[in-house]
Coordinates of C-alpha atoms and ligand atoms in Angstrom, one line a residue:
M369 CA 25.8 10.5 -10.1
S370 CA 24.2 13.8 -9.0
F371 CA 20.8 15.2 -9.4
D372 CA 22.0 18.0 -11.7
S373 CA 23.7 15.8 -14.1
L374 CA 20.1 14.1 -14.5
G375 CA 19.1 17.2 -16.2
L376 CA 17.3 18.7 -13.3
S377 CA 17.2 22.5 -13.0
E378 CA 18.9 24.4 -10.1
P379 CA 15.7 25.0 -8.0
L380 CA 14.9 21.5 -8.0
V381 CA 18.3 20.3 -7.0
R382 CA 18.4 22.8 -4.2
A383 CA 15.2 21.5 -2.9
V384 CA 16.2 17.8 -2.9
H385 CA 19.7 18.9 -1.4
E386 CA 17.8 20.5 1.5
L387 CA 16.0 17.3 2.2
G388 CA 19.3 15.6 2.4
Y389 CA 19.2 13.7 -0.7
T390 CA 22.8 13.7 -2.2
T391 CA 22.7 10.8 -4.7
P392 CA 19.7 9.7 -6.9
T393 CA 18.4 6.2 -6.2
P394 CA 18.5 3.8 -9.1
I395 CA 14.9 4.4 -10.1
Q396 CA 15.5 8.1 -10.1
T397 CA 18.7 7.7 -12.2
Q398 CA 16.6 6.0 -14.9
A399 CA 13.2 7.5 -14.5
I400 CA 14.2 11.2 -14.4
P401 CA 15.8 11.4 -17.8
A402 CA 13.0 9.1 -19.3
V403 CA 10.3 11.4 -18.0
L404 CA 12.1 14.5 -19.0
N405 CA 12.3 13.1 -22.5
G406 CA 8.5 13.3 -22.6
G407 CA 7.8 9.8 -23.6
D408 CA 5.6 7.2 -21.6
L409 CA 7.1 5.1 -18.9
L410 CA 6.4 1.7 -17.4
A411 CA 8.3 1.4 -14.2
G412 CA 8.7 -1.5 -11.9
A413 CA 9.5 -0.1 -8.4
Q414 CA 8.3 -0.9 -5.0
T415 CA 7.6 1.8 -2.4
G416 CA 10.9 2.7 -0.6
T417 CA 12.9 2.9 -3.8
G418 CA 12.6 6.6 -4.0
K419 CA 10.0 6.3 -6.9
T420 CA 8.1 9.4 -5.8
A421 CA 10.9 11.7 -6.6
G422 CA 11.5 9.5 -9.6
F423 CA 8.4 10.9 -11.3
T424 CA 7.7 14.1 -9.2
L425 CA 11.1 15.8 -9.9
P426 CA 10.9 15.6 -13.8
I427 CA 7.1 16.4 -13.9
L428 CA 7.9 19.7 -11.9
Q429 CA 10.6 20.4 -14.3
R430 CA 8.6 19.7 -17.5
L431 CA 5.7 21.8 -16.1
N432 CA 7.9 24.6 -15.2
T433 CA 9.6 24.7 -18.5
M434 CA 6.5 24.2 -20.8
P435 CA 4.4 27.2 -21.4
A436 CA 1.8 27.9 -18.6
V437 CA -1.8 26.9 -19.6
T438 CA -4.8 28.9 -18.4
T439 CA -8.5 27.9 -18.5
A440 CA -11.2 29.8 -20.0
S441 CA -11.7 31.6 -16.7
G442 CA -8.0 32.7 -16.8
K443 CA -7.1 30.3 -14.0
R444 CA -4.1 27.8 -14.1
A445 CA -5.2 24.7 -15.8
V446 CA -4.5 21.2 -14.3
R447 CA -1.7 19.8 -16.4
A448 CA -0.5 16.9 -14.3
L449 CA -2.7 14.2 -12.5
I450 CA -1.2 11.6 -10.2
L451 CA -3.5 8.8 -9.0
T452 CA -2.9 6.8 -6.0
P453 CA -4.7 3.9 -4.4
T454 CA -5.0 5.3 -0.8
R455 CA -5.5 8.6 0.9
E456 CA -2.4 8.3 2.9
L457 CA -0.3 7.9 -0.3
A458 CA -2.1 10.8 -2.0
A459 CA -1.3 13.0 1.0
Q460 CA 2.4 11.9 1.0
V461 CA 3.0 12.3 -2.7
E462 CA 1.5 15.8 -2.7
E463 CA 3.7 16.5 0.3
S464 CA 6.6 15.5 -1.9
V465 CA 5.4 17.7 -4.8
R466 CA 5.3 20.7 -2.6
A467 CA 8.7 19.8 -1.0
Y468 CA 10.5 19.2 -4.3
G469 CA 8.6 22.3 -6.0
K470 CA 9.3 24.6 -3.1
Y471 CA 11.4 26.9 -5.4
L472 CA 9.0 26.8 -8.3
K473 CA 5.9 28.7 -8.8
L474 CA 3.7 25.7 -9.5
K475 CA 0.7 24.8 -7.5
S476 CA -0.7 21.5 -6.4
T477 CA -3.5 20.2 -4.4
V478 CA -4.6 16.6 -3.0
M479 CA -8.1 15.2 -3.1
F480 CA -9.4 12.1 -1.6
G481 CA -12.7 10.8 0.1
G482 CA -13.6 10.7 3.8
V483 CA -13.2 14.5 4.0
G484 CA -15.2 17.5 2.8
I485 CA -15.4 18.1 -1.1
N486 CA -15.8 22.0 -0.7
P487 CA -12.3 22.8 0.2
Q488 CA -11.2 20.7 -2.7
I489 CA -13.4 22.7 -5.0
G490 CA -12.2 25.9 -3.7
A491 CA -8.5 24.8 -4.2
L492 CA -9.4 23.7 -7.9
R493 CA -11.2 26.9 -8.5
S494 CA -8.3 29.0 -7.5
G495 CA -6.3 27.1 -10.2
V496 CA -3.7 24.4 -9.8
D497 CA -1.1 22.8 -11.9
I498 CA -0.9 19.5 -10.3
V499 CA -3.5 17.2 -8.7
V500 CA -2.9 14.2 -6.6
A501 CA -6.0 12.2 -6.2
T502 CA -7.7 8.8 -5.3
P503 CA -9.7 7.5 -8.1
G504 CA -13.0 7.7 -6.4
R505 CA -12.9 11.3 -5.2
L506 CA -11.5 12.2 -8.7
L507 CA -14.6 10.8 -10.3
D508 CA -16.7 12.7 -7.9
H509 CA -15.2 15.9 -9.0
M510 CA -15.3 14.9 -12.7
Q511 CA -19.0 14.0 -12.3
Q512 CA -19.7 17.2 -10.6
K513 CA -17.7 19.1 -13.2
T514 CA -15.7 20.8 -10.5
I515 CA -12.5 19.7 -12.2
D516 CA -11.4 20.5 -15.7
L517 CA -8.9 18.1 -17.1
S518 CA -9.2 19.2 -20.7
H519 CA -5.5 20.7 -20.4
L520 CA -3.9 17.6 -18.9
E521 CA -0.5 16.9 -20.3
I522 CA 0.9 14.1 -17.8
L523 CA -0.8 11.2 -16.1
V524 CA 0.8 9.2 -13.3
L525 CA -0.8 5.9 -12.0
D526 CA 1.3 5.3 -8.8
E527 CA 1.1 1.8 -7.2
A528 CA -1.1 0.7 -10.1
D529 CA -0.9 -3.0 -8.8
R530 CA -2.4 -1.9 -5.6
M531 CA -5.1 0.1 -7.4
L532 CA -6.1 -2.9 -9.3
D533 CA -6.0 -5.1 -6.3
M534 CA -8.3 -2.6 -4.5
G535 CA -10.7 -2.9 -7.5
F536 CA -10.2 0.4 -9.0
I537 CA -9.8 -0.8 -12.6
H538 CA -13.3 0.5 -13.6
D539 CA -12.8 3.9 -12.0
I540 CA -9.4 4.1 -13.7
K541 CA -11.0 3.4 -17.0
R542 CA -13.8 5.9 -16.5
V543 CA -11.2 8.6 -15.6
L544 CA -9.0 7.6 -18.7
A545 CA -12.0 7.8 -21.1
K546 CA -12.4 11.5 -20.2
L547 CA -8.8 12.6 -20.5
P548 CA -7.3 14.4 -23.6
P549 CA -5.7 11.6 -25.7
K550 CA -2.5 13.5 -26.2
R551 CA -0.5 13.2 -23.1
Q552 CA 2.4 11.6 -21.4
N553 CA 1.6 8.5 -19.3
L554 CA 3.7 7.1 -16.5
L555 CA 2.7 3.7 -14.8
F556 CA 4.5 2.8 -11.6
S557 CA 3.7 -0.7 -10.3
A558 CA 5.6 -3.0 -7.8
T559 CA 4.4 -6.2 -9.6
F560 CA 3.6 -7.0 -13.4
S561 CA 0.5 -9.2 -13.2
D562 CA -1.3 -10.0 -16.4
E563 CA -3.7 -7.3 -15.4
I564 CA -1.0 -4.6 -15.1
K565 CA 0.4 -5.7 -18.4
T566 CA -3.2 -5.3 -20.1
L567 CA -3.5 -1.9 -18.4
A568 CA -0.1 -0.9 -19.6
D569 CA -0.7 -2.0 -23.2
N570 CA -3.9 0.0 -23.3
L571 CA -2.5 3.2 -21.7
L572 CA 1.1 3.5 -22.8
D573 CA 2.6 4.3 -26.2
S574 CA 6.1 2.8 -26.7
P575 CA 7.1 3.3 -23.1
A576 CA 10.4 3.3 -21.6
L577 CA 10.8 0.2 -19.3
I578 CA 12.4 0.4 -16.0
E579 CA 12.7 -2.1 -13.4
V580 CA 14.7 -1.7 -10.2
A581 CA 13.2 -4.1 -7.7
R582 CA 12.3 -7.5 -8.4
R583 CA 8.9 -8.5 -7.1
N584 CA 8.6 -10.3 -3.9
T585 CA 12.2 -9.7 -2.8
T586 CA 12.9 -8.3 0.6
A587 CA 15.6 -5.5 0.8
E588 CA 19.0 -6.5 2.0
T589 CA 19.0 -3.6 4.5
V590 CA 16.1 -5.0 6.4
A591 CA 17.2 -7.4 9.1
Q592 CA 14.5 -10.0 9.5
K593 CA 13.9 -12.0 12.6
I594 CA 11.3 -14.5 13.9
H595 CA 10.6 -14.6 17.6
P596 CA 8.6 -18.0 18.3
V597 CA 6.1 -17.4 21.0
D598 CA 2.9 -18.8 22.6
R599 CA -0.1 -17.2 21.1
D600 CA -1.2 -15.7 24.5
K601 CA 2.2 -14.3 25.3
K602 CA 2.7 -12.2 22.2
R603 CA 1.5 -8.9 23.8
E604 CA 3.7 -9.5 26.9
M605 CA 6.6 -10.3 24.6
L606 CA 6.0 -7.1 22.5
T607 CA 6.0 -4.9 25.6
H608 CA 9.2 -6.6 26.7
L609 CA 11.0 -5.9 23.4
I610 CA 10.0 -2.4 23.1
K611 CA 10.9 -1.7 26.8
Q612 CA 14.1 -3.6 26.9
H613 CA 15.5 -2.1 23.6
N614 CA 13.8 1.2 24.1
W615 CA 12.3 1.1 20.6
H616 CA 10.7 4.1 19.3
Q617 CA 8.8 4.4 16.1
V618 CA 7.6 0.9 16.1
L619 CA 5.1 0.2 13.4
V620 CA 3.1 -3.0 14.4
F621 CA 0.8 -5.0 12.1
T622 CA -2.3 -6.8 13.2
R623 CA -4.5 -8.9 11.1
T624 CA -7.7 -7.2 12.1
K625 CA -9.0 -3.7 13.1
H626 CA -10.3 -5.2 16.3
G627 CA -6.8 -6.8 17.0
A628 CA -5.2 -3.4 16.3
N629 CA -7.5 -1.6 18.7
R630 CA -7.0 -4.2 21.4
L631 CA -3.3 -4.1 21.0
A632 CA -3.1 -0.4 21.2
E633 CA -5.2 -0.4 24.3
Q634 CA -3.1 -3.0 26.0
L635 CA 0.2 -1.2 25.1
T636 CA -1.0 2.0 26.6
K637 CA -1.9 0.1 29.8
D638 CA 1.8 -1.1 29.8
S639 CA 2.8 2.6 29.6
I640 CA 3.8 2.6 26.0
S641 CA 2.1 5.3 23.9
A642 CA 0.2 3.6 21.1
L643 CA -2.5 4.3 18.7
A644 CA -4.3 2.2 16.2
I645 CA -4.7 3.2 12.6
H646 CA -7.3 1.4 10.5
G647 CA -10.3 2.0 8.2
N648 CA -12.8 2.5 11.1
K649 CA -10.9 5.5 12.3
S650 CA -11.9 9.0 11.0
Q651 CA -9.5 10.5 8.6
S652 CA -8.7 13.2 11.1
A653 CA -7.8 10.4 13.8
R654 CA -5.7 8.7 11.2
T655 CA -3.9 11.8 10.0
R656 CA -3.2 12.8 13.7
A657 CA -2.0 9.4 14.7
L658 CA 0.4 9.4 11.7
A659 CA 1.7 12.9 12.4
E660 CA 2.4 11.9 16.0
F661 CA 4.1 8.8 14.9
K662 CA 6.2 10.6 12.5
D663 CA 7.4 13.4 14.8
G664 CA 8.2 10.7 17.5
T665 CA 5.5 11.6 20.1
L666 CA 3.8 8.3 19.5
Q667 CA 6.1 5.3 20.2
V668 CA 3.9 2.6 18.5
L669 CA 1.5 2.7 15.7
V670 CA -0.6 -0.4 15.3
A671 CA -1.9 -0.8 11.8
T672 CA -3.8 -3.2 9.5
D673 CA -2.3 -3.7 6.0
I674 CA -4.8 -1.6 4.3
A675 CA -4.4 1.3 6.7
A676 CA -0.6 1.0 6.5
R677 CA -0.4 1.3 2.6
G678 CA 1.4 4.4 1.7
I679 CA 2.7 5.1 5.3
D680 CA 6.0 6.7 4.2
I681 CA 8.4 7.5 7.0
D682 CA 12.0 8.1 6.7
Q683 CA 14.2 5.5 8.2
L684 CA 11.4 3.7 10.0
P685 CA 13.5 1.6 12.3
H686 CA 11.1 -1.1 13.6
V687 CA 8.4 -3.1 11.9
V688 CA 6.8 -5.8 14.0
N689 CA 4.3 -8.4 12.6
Y690 CA 2.3 -9.2 15.5
D691 CA 0.3 -11.3 13.4
L692 CA 1.6 -12.8 10.3
P693 CA -0.4 -11.6 7.2
N694 CA -2.7 -14.1 5.5
V695 CA -1.2 -13.3 2.2
P696 CA 2.5 -13.8 1.8
E697 CA 3.0 -10.8 -0.4
D698 CA 1.7 -8.6 2.4
Y699 CA 4.8 -9.7 4.5
V700 CA 7.0 -8.1 1.8
H701 CA 4.9 -4.9 1.6
R702 CA 4.9 -4.7 5.4
I703 CA 8.6 -5.1 5.9
G704 CA 9.2 -2.6 3.0
R705 CA 8.2 0.1 5.4
T706 CA 11.7 -0.1 7.1
G707 CA 15.2 -0.1 5.7
R708 CA 14.1 2.5 3.0
A709 CA 16.5 4.2 0.6
G710 CA 19.5 2.6 2.0
A711 CA 18.6 3.1 5.8
T712 CA 18.9 -0.1 7.8
G713 CA 15.7 -1.3 9.6
E714 CA 14.5 -4.3 11.6
A715 CA 11.5 -6.4 10.8
I716 CA 10.4 -8.7 13.6
S717 CA 7.7 -11.3 13.5
L718 CA 6.0 -12.8 16.5
V719 CA 5.0 -16.3 15.4
C720 CA 3.0 -18.7 17.3
V721 CA 2.1 -22.3 16.5
D722 CA -0.9 -21.4 14.6
E723 CA 1.1 -19.4 12.1
L724 CA 3.6 -22.1 10.8
Q725 CA 1.9 -22.5 7.5
L726 CA 1.9 -18.8 7.0
L727 CA 5.5 -18.6 7.7
K728 CA 6.2 -21.4 5.4
D729 CA 4.5 -19.7 2.7
I730 CA 6.3 -16.4 3.3
E731 CA 9.7 -18.1 3.4
K732 CA 8.9 -19.9 0.0
L733 CA 7.8 -16.5 -1.5
I734 CA 11.0 -14.6 -0.3
K735 CA 13.2 -17.7 -1.2
R736 CA 14.9 -17.7 2.3
P737 CA 14.4 -18.8 5.7
V738 CA 14.0 -16.1 8.3
P739 CA 16.2 -16.5 11.1
Q740 CA 14.7 -17.5 14.5
E741 CA 15.5 -16.3 18.0
V742 CA 13.9 -17.6 21.1
I743 CA 13.6 -14.8 23.8
A744 CA 14.5 -16.1 27.4
G745 CA 11.4 -16.1 29.5
F746 CA 9.2 -16.6 26.2
E747 CA 10.1 -20.0 25.2
P748 CA 7.1 -21.5 23.3
D749 CA 5.3 -24.5 24.8
P750 CA 6.6 -27.4 22.7
T751 CA 3.4 -29.2 23.1
A752 CA 1.0 -26.5 22.0
K753 CA -1.3 -27.4 19.3
P754 CA -2.2 -25.2 16.4
E755 CA -5.6 -23.6 16.5
P756 CA -7.4 -22.1 13.5
I757 CA -6.4 -18.4 13.2
L758 CA -8.7 -16.1 15.0
R759 CA -11.9 -17.0 16.3
R760 CA -14.0 -13.8 16.6
G761 CA -12.7 -11.4 19.4
Q762 CA -9.2 -13.0 19.6
G763 CA -7.4 -10.5 17.4
G764 CA -5.4 -8.3 19.6
G765 CA -4.7 -10.7 22.5
G766 CA -3.4 -13.8 20.8
G767 CA -1.7 -14.7 17.6
G768 CA -4.7 -15.0 15.5
G769 CA -6.3 -12.3 13.7
R770 CA -8.8 -13.8 11.1
S771 CA -12.3 -12.7 11.2
P772 CA -14.9 -15.3 10.3
R773 CA -15.9 -15.0 6.6
Q774 CA -18.1 -12.3 5.6
G775 CA -21.0 -14.6 4.2
Q776 CA -20.5 -16.8 1.3
G777 CA -19.1 -16.3 -2.2
A778 CA -17.5 -13.3 -3.5
P779 CA -17.8 -9.9 -2.0
K780 CA -20.1 -7.4 -3.5
R781 CA -18.9 -4.2 -4.8
D782 CA -20.4 -1.4 -2.8
G783 CA -23.0 0.7 -4.5
A784 CA -22.1 -0.3 -8.1
S785 CA -22.9 -4.0 -8.4
S786 CA -24.1 -3.9 -12.1
S787 CA -21.0 -2.2 -13.4
A788 CA -18.8 -4.9 -11.8
K789 CA -20.2 -7.5 -14.1
P790 CA -17.6 -8.4 -16.7
A791 CA -20.3 -8.8 -19.4
Q792 CA -21.7 -5.5 -18.9
R793 CA -18.3 -3.9 -18.5
S794 CA -17.1 -5.0 -21.8
G795 CA -20.0 -3.3 -23.4
Q796 CA -19.2 0.1 -21.7
R797 CA -18.1 2.8 -23.9
P798 CA -17.2 6.3 -22.8
S799 CA -19.2 8.8 -24.6
N800 CA -16.3 10.8 -26.1
G801 CA -14.5 7.7 -27.3
Q802 CA -11.1 9.1 -26.1
Q803 CA -8.4 6.9 -24.9
Q804 CA -10.7 4.0 -24.8
P805 CA -9.0 1.0 -23.5
K806 CA -9.2 -1.8 -25.7
P807 CA -12.0 -4.2 -25.0
Q808 CA -10.7 -7.2 -23.0
G809 CA -12.7 -9.8 -24.8
A810 CA -14.0 -12.5 -22.7
K811 CA -11.3 -12.1 -20.1
P812 CA -12.4 -9.8 -17.3
A813 CA -9.8 -7.1 -16.7
G814 CA -8.3 -5.7 -13.5
N815 CA -9.2 -8.0 -10.7
G816 CA -9.9 -11.1 -12.5
G817 CA -13.7 -10.4 -12.9
Q818 CA -14.1 -10.3 -9.2
P819 CA -16.3 -7.5 -7.8
R820 CA -14.5 -5.0 -5.7
R821 CA -13.4 -6.1 -2.3
D822 CA -16.1 -5.8 0.2
G823 CA -15.6 -3.0 2.4
Q824 CA -13.7 -0.9 -0.1
R825 CA -15.0 2.5 -0.7
H826 CA -14.5 3.8 -4.1
D827 CA -11.9 6.3 -2.9
G828 CA -9.7 3.4 -1.8
Q829 CA -10.7 3.4 1.8
P830 CA -12.3 0.7 3.6
R831 CA -16.0 1.2 4.5
A832 CA -16.6 1.7 8.0
A833 CA -18.3 -1.7 8.4
A834 CA -15.6 -3.6 6.7
H835 CA -13.7 -6.3 8.4
E836 CA -10.1 -5.7 7.5
G837 CA -8.2 -8.9 7.5
S838 CA -11.3 -10.9 6.8
A839 CA -11.9 -13.2 4.0
A840 CA -13.2 -10.6 1.7
Q841 CA -10.2 -8.5 2.2
H842 CA -7.9 -10.5 0.0
A843 CA -10.7 -11.5 -2.4
P844 CA -9.5 -10.0 -5.7
R845 CA -5.8 -10.6 -5.2
K846 CA -4.5 -13.4 -7.4
P847 CA -0.8 -13.5 -7.3
Q848 CA 0.7 -15.2 -10.3
G849 CA 1.3 -18.8 -9.8
A850 CA -0.3 -18.7 -6.5
K851 CA -1.9 -22.0 -5.4
P852 CA -5.4 -22.1 -4.2
Q853 CA -5.0 -22.0 -0.3
G854 CA -8.2 -24.1 0.4
A855 CA -6.7 -27.5 0.5
K856 CA -3.8 -26.6 2.9
P857 CA -3.9 -27.9 6.4
Q858 CA -3.4 -25.4 9.1
G859 CA -0.6 -25.7 11.3
G860 CA 2.1 -27.7 9.3
N861 CA 5.4 -27.5 10.8
P862 CA 8.1 -26.1 8.6
G863 CA 10.9 -28.1 10.1
A864 CA 13.2 -25.9 12.1
L865 CA 10.6 -23.5 13.3
L866 CA 10.7 -22.6 17.0
G867 CA 14.3 -23.5 17.1
G868 CA 14.8 -26.0 19.9
A869 CA 11.3 -25.5 21.1
K870 CA 9.5 -27.3 18.4
P871 CA 5.9 -27.7 18.7
R872 CA 4.4 -31.2 17.9
N873 CA 3.4 -31.5 14.4
D874 CA -0.1 -32.7 14.8
G875 CA -1.2 -31.7 11.4
P876 CA -4.6 -30.8 10.7
R877 CA -7.1 -31.4 13.3
G878 CA -10.3 -33.2 12.7
G879 CA -13.0 -30.7 11.6
Q880 CA -10.8 -27.8 12.0
P881 CA -11.2 -25.0 9.6
T882 CA -8.3 -24.5 7.2
R883 CA -7.3 -21.2 5.5
S884 CA -9.6 -22.0 2.8
G885 CA -11.4 -19.0 1.8
Q886 CA -8.9 -16.5 3.0
R887 CA -8.8 -15.0 -0.5
G888 CA -12.6 -15.1 -0.3
R889 CA -12.8 -17.4 -3.5
Ligands
AMP2079 P1 9.5 6.3 -2.1 O1 9.8 5.1 -2.7 O2 9.1 7.4 -3.0 O3 8.2 6.1 -1.1 O4 10.6 7.0 -1.2 C1 11.2 6.3 -0.1 C2 11.9 7.3 0.8 O5 13.1 7.6 0.4 C3 11.1 8.7 1.1 O6 11.1 8.8 2.4 C4 12.0 9.6 0.5 O7 12.1 10.9 1.1 C5 13.5 9.0 0.4 N1 14.3 9.3 -0.8 C6 13.8 9.4 -1.9 N2 14.8 9.7 -2.8 C7 15.9 9.7 -2.0 C8 17.4 10.0 -2.3 N3 17.8 10.2 -3.6 N4 18.3 10.0 -1.2 C9 17.8 9.8 0.0 N5 16.5 9.5 0.3 C10 15.6 9.6 -0.6

């Protein structure tokens, strides 16, 4: 199968060949003809499958062949809108639009929060065919009337499940309500929760259905490994592994922003170039860190889950879970950063005795045990007792990472508390009545009625004061079939763990906090 046999025109085929793509990936083989047909599409594809080219290439082709449209002021009209959950993903998708559309005369722009709005207004004024945006900033433009979407022909919701997880359902509905009703809609999502199905039902008209990656599966091309280690030896072990194997382009995940900062500082002291990337960093610091990491000048990028979303680096060779994630699905997303589009990659997890239950949950989710290897010199203490994950300030130095809960109960939606209430929401009607999503009845839509995750700005970025990795971070996420975590004891021993150097299974300790509340429920 080749790109030209999918019906793509020569300038697009030339551009992808120049990028080294010789064969379309499975999502591309299916999505490209479907989108070229002009119908709606519901696609199940995780990041790393080549989904971006799967929608971008046919959109470029359609816009290029359809008659150009101009606004009343004679400028190019926005004809395609791509919404993404994060700034990084928006920037990368727009980079792809430019790269694939290099030989076409179409113009694109990207817009997200955290940076000045004026250059975006300037770009819009000069006329663009394609806009890639995060929902919050797009709404800002819509409210300020600096964007005219009345000629929109194609809408893409990319990583729709992430958008719902991040509490964007209301923003999305507000955007949809203002779009011209006659348009092509493409919805890409890695998972199909009830909320996604509801959104798809409301948005899509007889869509083509494509699913290329089953949810919660890990790619065969990723070699996964656990290195059992004591919690206070993790940093030393990471330095040892990086130096011994001369690893470059290592993406390291920590549970908290504080942990990410500390680890990056410690690695730097160990003469390993490292920077942290998380929501407290300015957009320019994040962009710079990402650019240095991409071009290989930065050896290690330490990231929290939220900051890492959308990081798209070709053939990222090493992903390290310095802390295991609180939510098993995040493990799949994290290691999906490597082994992409056929390249092989390695995902290493440094697991201490505190994280055994988290490991057990992950193995259950991915339906296979992860092989373990004890590193000589780092044999874990077999008598070590599990401790509750992260007491404040422990993040970067030990295996922990959990911040204390941010107050009681569900997190508040920033700056929009009233609109987050399901009862009020169901009564909301857009003024023009166009593309009004059907009322959800008594069932709150999107995030199960939970107000937006605390710490999320409406542009998809964590607020400066937010504690990533805290209880609130995972509040709205409700994987189907997931059991409440509250009753589980911390530190259960999942059998073979720590191969040979088994910790004692002391079970829950009296009065010890459990993982209850990790989803902020
Ligand atoms: P995505 O799933 O869109 O994030 O794409 C994952 C990675 O695969 C990106 O870095 C793309 O550059 C790369 N990619 C996309 N399509 C192909 C292809 N047909 N052949 C090789 N690499 C590809």
